[in-house]
PDB file of C-alpha atoms in Angstrom:
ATOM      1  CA  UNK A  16      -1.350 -12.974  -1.574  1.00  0.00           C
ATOM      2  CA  UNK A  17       2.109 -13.875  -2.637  1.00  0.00           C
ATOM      3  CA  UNK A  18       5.579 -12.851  -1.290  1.00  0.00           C
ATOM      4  CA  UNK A  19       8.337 -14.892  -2.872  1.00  0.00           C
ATOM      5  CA  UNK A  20      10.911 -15.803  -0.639  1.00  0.00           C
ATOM      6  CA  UNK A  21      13.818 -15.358  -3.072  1.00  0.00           C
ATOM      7  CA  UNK A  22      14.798 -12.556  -5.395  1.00  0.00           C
ATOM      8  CA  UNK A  23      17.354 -12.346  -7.830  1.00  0.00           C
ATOM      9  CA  UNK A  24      18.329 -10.291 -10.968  1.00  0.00           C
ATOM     10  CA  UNK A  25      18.727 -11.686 -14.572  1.00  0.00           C
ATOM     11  CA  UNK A  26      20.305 -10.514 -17.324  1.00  0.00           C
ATOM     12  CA  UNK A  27      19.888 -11.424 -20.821  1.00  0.00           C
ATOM     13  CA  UNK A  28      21.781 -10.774 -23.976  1.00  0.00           C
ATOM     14  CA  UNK A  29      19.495  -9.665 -26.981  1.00  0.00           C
ATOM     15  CA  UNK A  30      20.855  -8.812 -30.479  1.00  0.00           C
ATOM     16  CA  UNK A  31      19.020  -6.227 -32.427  1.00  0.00           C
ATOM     17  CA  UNK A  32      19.400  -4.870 -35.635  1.00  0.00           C
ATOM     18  CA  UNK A  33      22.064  -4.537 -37.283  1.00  0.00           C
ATOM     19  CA  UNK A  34      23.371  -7.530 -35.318  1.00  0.00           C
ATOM     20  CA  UNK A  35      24.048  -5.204 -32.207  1.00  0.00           C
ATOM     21  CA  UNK A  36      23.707  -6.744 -28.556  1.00  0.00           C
ATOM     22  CA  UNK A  37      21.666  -5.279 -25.854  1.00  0.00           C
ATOM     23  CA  UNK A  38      22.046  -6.427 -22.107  1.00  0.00           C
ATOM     24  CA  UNK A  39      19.081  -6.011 -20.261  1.00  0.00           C
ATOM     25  CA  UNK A  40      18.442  -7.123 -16.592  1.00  0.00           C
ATOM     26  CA  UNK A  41      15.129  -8.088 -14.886  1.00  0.00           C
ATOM     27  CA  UNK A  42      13.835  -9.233 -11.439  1.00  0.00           C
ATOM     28  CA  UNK A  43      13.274 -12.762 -10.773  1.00  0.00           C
ATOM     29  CA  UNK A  44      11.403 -14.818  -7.944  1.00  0.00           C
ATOM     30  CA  UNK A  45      11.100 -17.894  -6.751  1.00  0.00           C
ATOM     31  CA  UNK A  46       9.613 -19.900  -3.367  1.00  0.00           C
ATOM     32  CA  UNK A  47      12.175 -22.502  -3.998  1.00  0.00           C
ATOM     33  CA  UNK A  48      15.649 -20.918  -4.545  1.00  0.00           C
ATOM     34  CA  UNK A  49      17.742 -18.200  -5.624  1.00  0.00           C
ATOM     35  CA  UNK A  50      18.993 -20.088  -8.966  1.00  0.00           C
ATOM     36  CA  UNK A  51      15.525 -20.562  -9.895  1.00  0.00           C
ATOM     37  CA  UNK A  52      14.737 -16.665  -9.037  1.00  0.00           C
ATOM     38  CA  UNK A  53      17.503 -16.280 -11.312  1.00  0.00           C
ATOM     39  CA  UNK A  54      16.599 -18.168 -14.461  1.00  0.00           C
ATOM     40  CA  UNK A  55      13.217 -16.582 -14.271  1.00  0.00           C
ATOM     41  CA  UNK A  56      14.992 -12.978 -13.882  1.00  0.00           C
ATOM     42  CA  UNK A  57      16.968 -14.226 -16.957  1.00  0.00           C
ATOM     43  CA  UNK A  58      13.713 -15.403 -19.176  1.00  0.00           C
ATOM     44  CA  UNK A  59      11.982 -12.128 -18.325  1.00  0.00           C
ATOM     45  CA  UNK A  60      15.205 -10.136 -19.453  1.00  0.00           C
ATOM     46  CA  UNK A  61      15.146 -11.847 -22.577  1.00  0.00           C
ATOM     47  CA  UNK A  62      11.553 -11.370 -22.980  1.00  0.00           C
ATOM     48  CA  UNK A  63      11.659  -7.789 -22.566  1.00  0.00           C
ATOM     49  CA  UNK A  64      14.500  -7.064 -24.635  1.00  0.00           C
ATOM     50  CA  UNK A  65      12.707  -8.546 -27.805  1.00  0.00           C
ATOM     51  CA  UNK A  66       9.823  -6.671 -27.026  1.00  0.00           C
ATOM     52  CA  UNK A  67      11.664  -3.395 -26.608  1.00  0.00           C
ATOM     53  CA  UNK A  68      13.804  -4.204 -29.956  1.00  0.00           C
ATOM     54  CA  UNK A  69      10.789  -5.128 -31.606  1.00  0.00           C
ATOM     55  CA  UNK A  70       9.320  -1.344 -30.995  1.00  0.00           C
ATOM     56  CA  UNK A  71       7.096  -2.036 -27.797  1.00  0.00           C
ATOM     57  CA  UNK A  72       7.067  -0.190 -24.786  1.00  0.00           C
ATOM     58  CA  UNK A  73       6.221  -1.993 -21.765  1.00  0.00           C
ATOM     59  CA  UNK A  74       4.448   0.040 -19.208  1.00  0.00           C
ATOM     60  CA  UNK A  75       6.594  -0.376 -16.121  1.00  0.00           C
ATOM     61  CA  UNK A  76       4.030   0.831 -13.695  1.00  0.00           C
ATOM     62  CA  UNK A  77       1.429  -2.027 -15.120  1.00  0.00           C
ATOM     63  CA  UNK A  78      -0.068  -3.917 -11.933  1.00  0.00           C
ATOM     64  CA  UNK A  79      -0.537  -7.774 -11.678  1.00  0.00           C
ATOM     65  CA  UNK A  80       2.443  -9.047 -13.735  1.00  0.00           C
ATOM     66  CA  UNK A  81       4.522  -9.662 -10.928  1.00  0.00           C
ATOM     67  CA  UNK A  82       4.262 -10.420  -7.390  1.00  0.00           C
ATOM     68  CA  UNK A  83       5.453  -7.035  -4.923  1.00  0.00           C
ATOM     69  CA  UNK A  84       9.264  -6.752  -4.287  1.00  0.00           C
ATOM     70  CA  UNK A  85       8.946  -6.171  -0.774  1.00  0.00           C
ATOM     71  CA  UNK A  86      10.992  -8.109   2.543  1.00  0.00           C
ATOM     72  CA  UNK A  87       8.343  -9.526   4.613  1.00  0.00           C
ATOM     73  CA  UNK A  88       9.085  -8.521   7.908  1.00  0.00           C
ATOM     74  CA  UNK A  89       6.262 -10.069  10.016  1.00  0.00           C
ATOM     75  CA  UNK A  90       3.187 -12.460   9.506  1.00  0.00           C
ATOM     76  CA  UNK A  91       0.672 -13.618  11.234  1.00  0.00           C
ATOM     77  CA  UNK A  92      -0.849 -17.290  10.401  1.00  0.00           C
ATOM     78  CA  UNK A  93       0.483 -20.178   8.994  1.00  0.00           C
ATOM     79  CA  UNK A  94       2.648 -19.343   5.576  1.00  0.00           C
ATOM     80  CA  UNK A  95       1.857 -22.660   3.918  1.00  0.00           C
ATOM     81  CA  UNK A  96      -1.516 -22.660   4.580  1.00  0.00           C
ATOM     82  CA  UNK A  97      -3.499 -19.965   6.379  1.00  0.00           C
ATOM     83  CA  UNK A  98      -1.384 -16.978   5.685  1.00  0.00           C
ATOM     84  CA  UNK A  99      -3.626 -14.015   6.755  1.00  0.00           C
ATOM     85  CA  UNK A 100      -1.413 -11.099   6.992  1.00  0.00           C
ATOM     86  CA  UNK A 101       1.607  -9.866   6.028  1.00  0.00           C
ATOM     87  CA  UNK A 102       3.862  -6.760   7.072  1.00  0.00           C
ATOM     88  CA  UNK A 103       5.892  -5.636   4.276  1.00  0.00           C
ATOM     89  CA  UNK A 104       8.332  -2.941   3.851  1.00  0.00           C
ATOM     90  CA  UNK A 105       7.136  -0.920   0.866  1.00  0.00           C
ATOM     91  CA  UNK A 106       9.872   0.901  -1.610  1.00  0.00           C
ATOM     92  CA  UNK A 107       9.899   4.328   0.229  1.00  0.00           C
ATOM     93  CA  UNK A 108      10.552   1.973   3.457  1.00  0.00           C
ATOM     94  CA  UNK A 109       6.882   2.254   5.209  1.00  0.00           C
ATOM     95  CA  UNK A 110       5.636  -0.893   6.931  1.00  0.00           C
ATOM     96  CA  UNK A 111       2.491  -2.185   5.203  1.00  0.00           C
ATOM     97  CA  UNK A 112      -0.078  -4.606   6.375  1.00  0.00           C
ATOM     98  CA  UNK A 113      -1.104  -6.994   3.643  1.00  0.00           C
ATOM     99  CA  UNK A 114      -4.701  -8.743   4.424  1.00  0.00           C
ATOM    100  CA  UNK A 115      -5.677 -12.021   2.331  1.00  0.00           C
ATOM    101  CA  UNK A 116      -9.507 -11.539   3.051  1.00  0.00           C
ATOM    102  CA  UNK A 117      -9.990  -8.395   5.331  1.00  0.00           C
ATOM    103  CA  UNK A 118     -10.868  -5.815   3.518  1.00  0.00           C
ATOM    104  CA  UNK A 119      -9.185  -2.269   3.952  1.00  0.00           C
ATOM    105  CA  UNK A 120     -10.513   0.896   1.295  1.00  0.00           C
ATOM    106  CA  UNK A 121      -8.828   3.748   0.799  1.00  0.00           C
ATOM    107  CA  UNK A 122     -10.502   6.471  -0.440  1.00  0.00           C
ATOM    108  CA  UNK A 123      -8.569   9.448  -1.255  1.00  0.00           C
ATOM    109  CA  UNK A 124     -10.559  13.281  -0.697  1.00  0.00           C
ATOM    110  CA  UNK A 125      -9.979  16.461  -3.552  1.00  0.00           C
ATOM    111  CA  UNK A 126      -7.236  18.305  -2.192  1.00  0.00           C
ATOM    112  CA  UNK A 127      -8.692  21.837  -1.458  1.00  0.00           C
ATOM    113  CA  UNK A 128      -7.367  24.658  -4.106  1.00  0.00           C
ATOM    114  CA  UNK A 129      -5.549  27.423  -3.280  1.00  0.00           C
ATOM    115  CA  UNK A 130      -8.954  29.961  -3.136  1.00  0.00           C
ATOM    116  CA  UNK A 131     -10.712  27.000  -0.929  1.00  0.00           C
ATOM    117  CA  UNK A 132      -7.354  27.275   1.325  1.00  0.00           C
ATOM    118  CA  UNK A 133      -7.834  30.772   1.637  1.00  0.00           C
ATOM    119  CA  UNK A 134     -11.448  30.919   2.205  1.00  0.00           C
ATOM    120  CA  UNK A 135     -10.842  28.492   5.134  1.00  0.00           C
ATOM    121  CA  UNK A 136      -8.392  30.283   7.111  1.00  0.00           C
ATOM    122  CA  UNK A 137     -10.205  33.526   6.483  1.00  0.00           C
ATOM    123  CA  UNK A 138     -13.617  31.617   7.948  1.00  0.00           C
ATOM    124  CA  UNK A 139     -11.525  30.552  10.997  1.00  0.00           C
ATOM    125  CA  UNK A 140     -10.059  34.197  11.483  1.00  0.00           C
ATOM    126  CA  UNK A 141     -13.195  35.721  11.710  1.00  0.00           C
ATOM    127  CA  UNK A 142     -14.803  33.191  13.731  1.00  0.00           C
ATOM    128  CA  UNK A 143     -17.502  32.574  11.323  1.00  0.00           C
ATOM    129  CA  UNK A 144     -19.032  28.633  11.881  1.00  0.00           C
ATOM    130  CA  UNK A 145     -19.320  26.043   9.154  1.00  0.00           C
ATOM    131  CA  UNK A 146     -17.183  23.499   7.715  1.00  0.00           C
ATOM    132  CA  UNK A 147     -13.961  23.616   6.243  1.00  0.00           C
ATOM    133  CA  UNK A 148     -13.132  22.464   2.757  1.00  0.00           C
ATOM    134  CA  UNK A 149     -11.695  19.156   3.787  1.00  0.00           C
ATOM    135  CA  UNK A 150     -14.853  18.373   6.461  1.00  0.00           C
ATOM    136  CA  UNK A 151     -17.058  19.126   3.020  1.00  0.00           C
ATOM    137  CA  UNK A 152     -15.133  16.321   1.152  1.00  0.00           C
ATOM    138  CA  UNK A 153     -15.003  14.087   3.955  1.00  0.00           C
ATOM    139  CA  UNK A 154     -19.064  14.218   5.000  1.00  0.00           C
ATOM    140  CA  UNK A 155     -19.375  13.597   1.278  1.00  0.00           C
ATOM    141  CA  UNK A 156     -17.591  10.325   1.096  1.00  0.00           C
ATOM    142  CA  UNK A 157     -18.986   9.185   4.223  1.00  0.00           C
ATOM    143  CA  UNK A 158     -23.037   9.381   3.159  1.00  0.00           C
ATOM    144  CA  UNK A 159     -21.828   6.679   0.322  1.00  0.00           C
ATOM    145  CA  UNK A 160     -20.659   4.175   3.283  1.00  0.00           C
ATOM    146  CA  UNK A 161     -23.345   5.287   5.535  1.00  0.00           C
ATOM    147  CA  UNK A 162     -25.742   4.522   2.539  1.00  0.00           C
ATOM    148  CA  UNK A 163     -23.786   1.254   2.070  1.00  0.00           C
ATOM    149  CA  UNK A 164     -24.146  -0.067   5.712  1.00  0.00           C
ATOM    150  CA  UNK A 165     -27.670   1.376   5.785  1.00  0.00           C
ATOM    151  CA  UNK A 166     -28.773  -1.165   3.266  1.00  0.00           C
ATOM    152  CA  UNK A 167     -27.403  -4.312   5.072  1.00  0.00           C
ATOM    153  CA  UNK A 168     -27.633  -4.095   8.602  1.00  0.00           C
ATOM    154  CA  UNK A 169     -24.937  -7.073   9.402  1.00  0.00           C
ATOM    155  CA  UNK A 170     -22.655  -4.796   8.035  1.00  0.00           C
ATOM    156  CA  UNK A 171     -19.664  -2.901  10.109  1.00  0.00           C
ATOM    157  CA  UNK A 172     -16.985  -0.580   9.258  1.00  0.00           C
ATOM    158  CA  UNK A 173     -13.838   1.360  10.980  1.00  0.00           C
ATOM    159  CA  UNK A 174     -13.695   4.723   9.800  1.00  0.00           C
ATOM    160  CA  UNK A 175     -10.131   6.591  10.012  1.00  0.00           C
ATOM    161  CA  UNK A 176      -8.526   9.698   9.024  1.00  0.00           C
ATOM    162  CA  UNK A 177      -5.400   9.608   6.937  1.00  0.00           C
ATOM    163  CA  UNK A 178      -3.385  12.763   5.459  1.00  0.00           C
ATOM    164  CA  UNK A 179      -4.674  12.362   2.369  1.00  0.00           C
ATOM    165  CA  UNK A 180      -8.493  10.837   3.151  1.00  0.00           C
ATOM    166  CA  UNK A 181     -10.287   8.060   4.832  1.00  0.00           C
ATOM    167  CA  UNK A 182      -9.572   4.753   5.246  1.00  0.00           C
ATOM    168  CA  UNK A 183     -12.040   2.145   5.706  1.00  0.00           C
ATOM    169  CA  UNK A 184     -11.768  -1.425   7.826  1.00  0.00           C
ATOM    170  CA  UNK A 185     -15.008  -3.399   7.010  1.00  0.00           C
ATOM    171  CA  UNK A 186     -15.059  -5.773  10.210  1.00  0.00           C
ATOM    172  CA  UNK A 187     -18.329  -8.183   9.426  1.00  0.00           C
ATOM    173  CA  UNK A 188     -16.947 -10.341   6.983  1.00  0.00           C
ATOM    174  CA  UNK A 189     -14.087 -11.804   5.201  1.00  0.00           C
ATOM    175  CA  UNK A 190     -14.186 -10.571   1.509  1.00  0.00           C
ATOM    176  CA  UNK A 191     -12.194 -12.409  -1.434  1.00  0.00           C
ATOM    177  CA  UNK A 192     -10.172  -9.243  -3.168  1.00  0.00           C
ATOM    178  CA  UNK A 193     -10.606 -10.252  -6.881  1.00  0.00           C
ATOM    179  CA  UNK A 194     -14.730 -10.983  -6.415  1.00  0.00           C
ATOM    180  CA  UNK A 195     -16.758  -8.839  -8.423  1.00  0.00           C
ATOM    181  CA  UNK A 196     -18.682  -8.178  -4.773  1.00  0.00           C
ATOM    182  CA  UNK A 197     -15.396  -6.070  -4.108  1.00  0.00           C
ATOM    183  CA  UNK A 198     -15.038  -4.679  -7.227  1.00  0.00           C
ATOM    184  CA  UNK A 199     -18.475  -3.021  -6.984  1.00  0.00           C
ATOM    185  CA  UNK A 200     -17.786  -1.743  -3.616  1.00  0.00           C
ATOM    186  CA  UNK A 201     -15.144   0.194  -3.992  1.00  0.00           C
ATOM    187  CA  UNK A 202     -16.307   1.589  -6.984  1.00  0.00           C
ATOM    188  CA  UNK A 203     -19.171   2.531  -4.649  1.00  0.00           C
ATOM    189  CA  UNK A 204     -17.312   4.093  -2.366  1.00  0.00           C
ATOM    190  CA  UNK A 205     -14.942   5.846  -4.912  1.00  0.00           C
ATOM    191  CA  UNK A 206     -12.167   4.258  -3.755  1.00  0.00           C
ATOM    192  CA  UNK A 207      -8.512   5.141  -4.996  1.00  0.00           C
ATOM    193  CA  UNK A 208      -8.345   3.615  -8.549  1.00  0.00           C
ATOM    194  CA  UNK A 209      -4.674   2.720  -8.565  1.00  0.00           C
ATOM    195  CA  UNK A 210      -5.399   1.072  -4.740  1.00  0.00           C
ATOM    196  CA  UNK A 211      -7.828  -0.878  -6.053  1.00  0.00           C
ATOM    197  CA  UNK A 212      -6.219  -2.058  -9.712  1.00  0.00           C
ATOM    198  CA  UNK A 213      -3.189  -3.370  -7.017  1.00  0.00           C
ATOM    199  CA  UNK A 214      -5.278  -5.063  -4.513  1.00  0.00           C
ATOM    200  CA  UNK A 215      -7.196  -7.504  -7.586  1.00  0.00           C
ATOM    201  CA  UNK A 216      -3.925  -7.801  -9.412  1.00  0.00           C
ATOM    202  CA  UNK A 217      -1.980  -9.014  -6.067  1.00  0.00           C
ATOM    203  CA  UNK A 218      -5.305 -10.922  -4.562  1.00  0.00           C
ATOM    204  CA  UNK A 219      -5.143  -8.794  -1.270  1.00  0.00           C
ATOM    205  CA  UNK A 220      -5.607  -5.830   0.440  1.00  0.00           C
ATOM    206  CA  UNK A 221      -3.293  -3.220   1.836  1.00  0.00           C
ATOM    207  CA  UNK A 222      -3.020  -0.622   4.716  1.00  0.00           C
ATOM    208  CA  UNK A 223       0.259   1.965   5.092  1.00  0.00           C
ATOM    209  CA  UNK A 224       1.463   1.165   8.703  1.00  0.00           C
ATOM    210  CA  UNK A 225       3.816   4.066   9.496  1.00  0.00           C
ATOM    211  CA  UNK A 226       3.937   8.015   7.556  1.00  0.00           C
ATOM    212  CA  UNK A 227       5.286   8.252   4.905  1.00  0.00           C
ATOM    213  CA  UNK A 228       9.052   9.451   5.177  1.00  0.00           C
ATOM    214  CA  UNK A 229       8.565  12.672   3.398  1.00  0.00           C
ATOM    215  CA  UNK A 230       5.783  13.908   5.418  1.00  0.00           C
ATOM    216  CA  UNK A 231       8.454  13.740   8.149  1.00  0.00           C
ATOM    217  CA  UNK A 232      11.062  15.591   6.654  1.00  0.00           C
ATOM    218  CA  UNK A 233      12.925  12.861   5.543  1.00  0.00           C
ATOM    219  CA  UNK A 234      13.527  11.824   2.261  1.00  0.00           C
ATOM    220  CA  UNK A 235      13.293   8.316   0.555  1.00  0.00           C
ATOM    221  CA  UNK A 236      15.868   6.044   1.206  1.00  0.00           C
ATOM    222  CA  UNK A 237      18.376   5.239  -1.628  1.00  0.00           C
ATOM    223  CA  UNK A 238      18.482   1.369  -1.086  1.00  0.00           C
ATOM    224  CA  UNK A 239      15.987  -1.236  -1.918  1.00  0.00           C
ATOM    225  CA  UNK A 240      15.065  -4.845  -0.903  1.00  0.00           C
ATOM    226  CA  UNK A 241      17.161  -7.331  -1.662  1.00  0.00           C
ATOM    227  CA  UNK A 242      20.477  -5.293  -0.785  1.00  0.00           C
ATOM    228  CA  UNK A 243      22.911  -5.072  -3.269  1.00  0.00           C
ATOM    229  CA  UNK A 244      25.519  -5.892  -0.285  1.00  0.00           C
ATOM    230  CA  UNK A 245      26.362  -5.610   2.840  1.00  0.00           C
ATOM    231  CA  UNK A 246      27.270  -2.078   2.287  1.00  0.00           C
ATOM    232  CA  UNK A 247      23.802  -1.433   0.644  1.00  0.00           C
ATOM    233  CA  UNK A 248      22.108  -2.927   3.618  1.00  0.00           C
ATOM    234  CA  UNK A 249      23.853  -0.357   6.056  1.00  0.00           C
ATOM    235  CA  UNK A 250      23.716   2.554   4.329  1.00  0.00           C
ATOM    236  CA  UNK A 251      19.576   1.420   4.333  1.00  0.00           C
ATOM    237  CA  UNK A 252      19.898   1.298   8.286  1.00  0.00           C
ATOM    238  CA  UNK A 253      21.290   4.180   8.970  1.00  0.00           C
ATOM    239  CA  UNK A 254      18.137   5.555   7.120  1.00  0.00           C
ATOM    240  CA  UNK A 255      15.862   3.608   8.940  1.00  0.00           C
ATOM    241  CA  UNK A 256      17.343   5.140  12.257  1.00  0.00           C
ATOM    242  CA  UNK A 257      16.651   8.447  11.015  1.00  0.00           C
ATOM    243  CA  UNK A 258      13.029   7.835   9.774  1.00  0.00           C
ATOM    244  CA  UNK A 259      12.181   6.057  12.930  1.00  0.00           C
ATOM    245  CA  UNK A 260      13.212   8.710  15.127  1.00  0.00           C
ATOM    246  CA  UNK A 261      11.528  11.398  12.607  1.00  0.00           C
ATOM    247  CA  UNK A 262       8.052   8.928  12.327  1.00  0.00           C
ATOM    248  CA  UNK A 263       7.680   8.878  16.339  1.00  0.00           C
ATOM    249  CA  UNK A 264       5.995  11.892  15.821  1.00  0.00           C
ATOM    250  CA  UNK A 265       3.497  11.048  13.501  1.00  0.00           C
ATOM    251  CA  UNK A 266       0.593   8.735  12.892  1.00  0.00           C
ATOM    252  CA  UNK A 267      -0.331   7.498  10.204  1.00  0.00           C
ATOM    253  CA  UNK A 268      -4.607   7.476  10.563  1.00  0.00           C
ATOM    254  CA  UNK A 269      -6.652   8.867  13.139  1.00  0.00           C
ATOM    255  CA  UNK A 270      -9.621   6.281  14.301  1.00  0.00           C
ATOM    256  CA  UNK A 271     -13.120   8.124  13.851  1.00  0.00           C
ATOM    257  CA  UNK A 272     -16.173   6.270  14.708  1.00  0.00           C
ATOM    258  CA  UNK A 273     -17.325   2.441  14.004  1.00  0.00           C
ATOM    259  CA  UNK A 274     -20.292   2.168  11.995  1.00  0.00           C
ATOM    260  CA  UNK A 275     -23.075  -0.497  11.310  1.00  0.00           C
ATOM    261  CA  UNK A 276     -22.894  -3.712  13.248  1.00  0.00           C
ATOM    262  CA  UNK A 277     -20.944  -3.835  16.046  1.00  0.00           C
ATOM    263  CA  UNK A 278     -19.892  -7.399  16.062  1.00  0.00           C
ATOM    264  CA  UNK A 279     -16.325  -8.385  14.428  1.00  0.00           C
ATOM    265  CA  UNK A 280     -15.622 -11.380  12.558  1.00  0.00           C
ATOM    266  CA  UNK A 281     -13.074 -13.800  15.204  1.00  0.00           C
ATOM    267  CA  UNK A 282     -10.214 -13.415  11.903  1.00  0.00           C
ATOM    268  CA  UNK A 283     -10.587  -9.923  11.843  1.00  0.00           C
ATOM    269  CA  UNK A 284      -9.555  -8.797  16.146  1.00  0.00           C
ATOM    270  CA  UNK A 285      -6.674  -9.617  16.176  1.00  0.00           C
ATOM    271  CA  UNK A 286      -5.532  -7.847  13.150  1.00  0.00           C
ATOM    272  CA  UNK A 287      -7.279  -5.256  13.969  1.00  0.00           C
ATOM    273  CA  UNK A 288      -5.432  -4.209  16.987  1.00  0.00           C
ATOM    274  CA  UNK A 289      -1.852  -4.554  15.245  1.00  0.00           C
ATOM    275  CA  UNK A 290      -3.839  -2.406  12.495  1.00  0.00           C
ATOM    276  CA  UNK A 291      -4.493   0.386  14.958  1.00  0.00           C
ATOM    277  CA  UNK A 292      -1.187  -0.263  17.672  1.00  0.00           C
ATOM    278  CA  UNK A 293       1.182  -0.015  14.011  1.00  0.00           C
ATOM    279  CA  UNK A 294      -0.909   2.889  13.040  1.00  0.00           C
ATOM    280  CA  UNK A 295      -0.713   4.980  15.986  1.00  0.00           C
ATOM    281  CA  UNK A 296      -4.736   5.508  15.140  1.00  0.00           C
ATOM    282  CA  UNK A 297      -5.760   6.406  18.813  1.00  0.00           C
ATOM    283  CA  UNK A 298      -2.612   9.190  19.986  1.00  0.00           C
ATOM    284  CA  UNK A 299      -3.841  12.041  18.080  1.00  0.00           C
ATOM    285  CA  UNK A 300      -0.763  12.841  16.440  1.00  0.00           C
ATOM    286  CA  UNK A 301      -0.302  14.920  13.469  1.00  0.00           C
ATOM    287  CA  UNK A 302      -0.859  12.869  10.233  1.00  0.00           C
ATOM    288  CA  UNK A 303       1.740  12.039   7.777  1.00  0.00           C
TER     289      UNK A 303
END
């Protein structure tokens, strides 16, 4: 887990053919300084330019080739040395806890179709019993961790409802995220394949804190960590003020049931509770 403590932009002059010269910036970071962020933004600028003027095409949403932009806003444990967690603010401005060992899965359900819609609401109208289209998915995805906790009985999971699936908080044991132990489990559990290509490329885990803004009727916000200026940074608060007043009514998961063993590893409480406090995951609030 690795959040650099200095950012800074590069830029790098690159002549092509026909001895033309291309500027082209990139991010750079550093724990040290800002200079050092800097050269490194300036070697990857100069990297990429040759690449693109040589015909390649980076792919710019490629995982694991650089650490997360993202301003580290709390952390709990020692940063030098027994850094366990992390709260980040992500690009669309949501608070995210970052584990180093506790594992979080998120497994996203099939979104129902328009005719599964339909046949829902017309069940509920007509008072006819059963389950709906998302309960279906959701049952579904649960038998594979039931099955999974079934065959170890030291094993324990959270269960909780998020807007777009389940989330699961496996509290027995600290896992290391780039093991192939965790590899196979989430491919066990079917867990979001873009979640879990980020959390082996940045040797962690992640769990969205807050909703995400659109879900509240508010849109992205403009600015990004590092600010470009003061300016930058206020126009980025005055959004925050707005999404804070709009996320109040939201939660982001819903806690469901704990399964398997009952017992949680003494690293795992504490985070727990700023898990579920951060989450909202016991009002019963709308989802977003």
């Amino acid at each position: 887990m690795h959040f650099p403590r200095h950012w800074a932009r590069g830029t790098a002059t690159v002549t092509g053919a026909g001895r033309r010269p291309h500027e082209f910036i990139c991010w750079g970071w550093s724990d040290e300084s800002a200079r050092a962020a800097e050269a490194l933004g300036q070697e990857r600028a100069r990297r990429l330019g040759e690449r693109i003027l040589a015909g390649d095409r980076p792919d710019r949403y490629h995982y694991g080739d650089r650490p997360l932009r993202e301003e580290v806003l709390e952390t709990v444990g020692d940063r030098k040395s027994d850094l366990r967690a992390v709260i980040s603010r992500n690009t669309y401005g949501c608070r995210i806890l970052n584990t180093a060992s506790i594992l979080f899965v998120d497994v996203d359900l099939p979104p129902a179709t328009f005719v599964e819609r339909l046949k829902d609401r017309l069940r509920a109208l007509l008072g006819h019993p059963g389950p709906t289209t998302r309960q279906r998915h959701e049952a579904a995805a649960l038998e594979k961790l039931r099955a999974l906790l079934a065959a170890d009985p030291h094993q324990g999971a959270r269960i909780y409802r998020t807007a777009g699936g389940l989330r699961y908080l496996f509290t027995h044991a600290l896992f290391e995220p780039r093991s192939d132990a965790v590899r196979a489990l989430m491919a066990r559990l079917d867990a979001d394949p873009l979640y879990t290509q980020l959390c082996l490329a940045q040797e962690s885990f992640r769990a969205r804190l807050t909703p995400k803004p659109w879900r509240c009727g508010v849109a992205a916000p403009m600015e990004r960590w590092p600010w470009a200026g003061p300016e930058a940074e206020m126009r980025f608060r005055r959004w925050e003020a707005v999404y804070g007043r709009a996320a109040r009514e939201y939660a982001t998961c819903d806690f469901v049931a704990a399964l398997g063993d009952s017992r949680t590893h003494p690293a795992i409480t504490d985070i727990v509770a700023v898990h579920d406090r951060q989450a909202r995951a016991t009002t019963r609030l709308p989802l977003a």
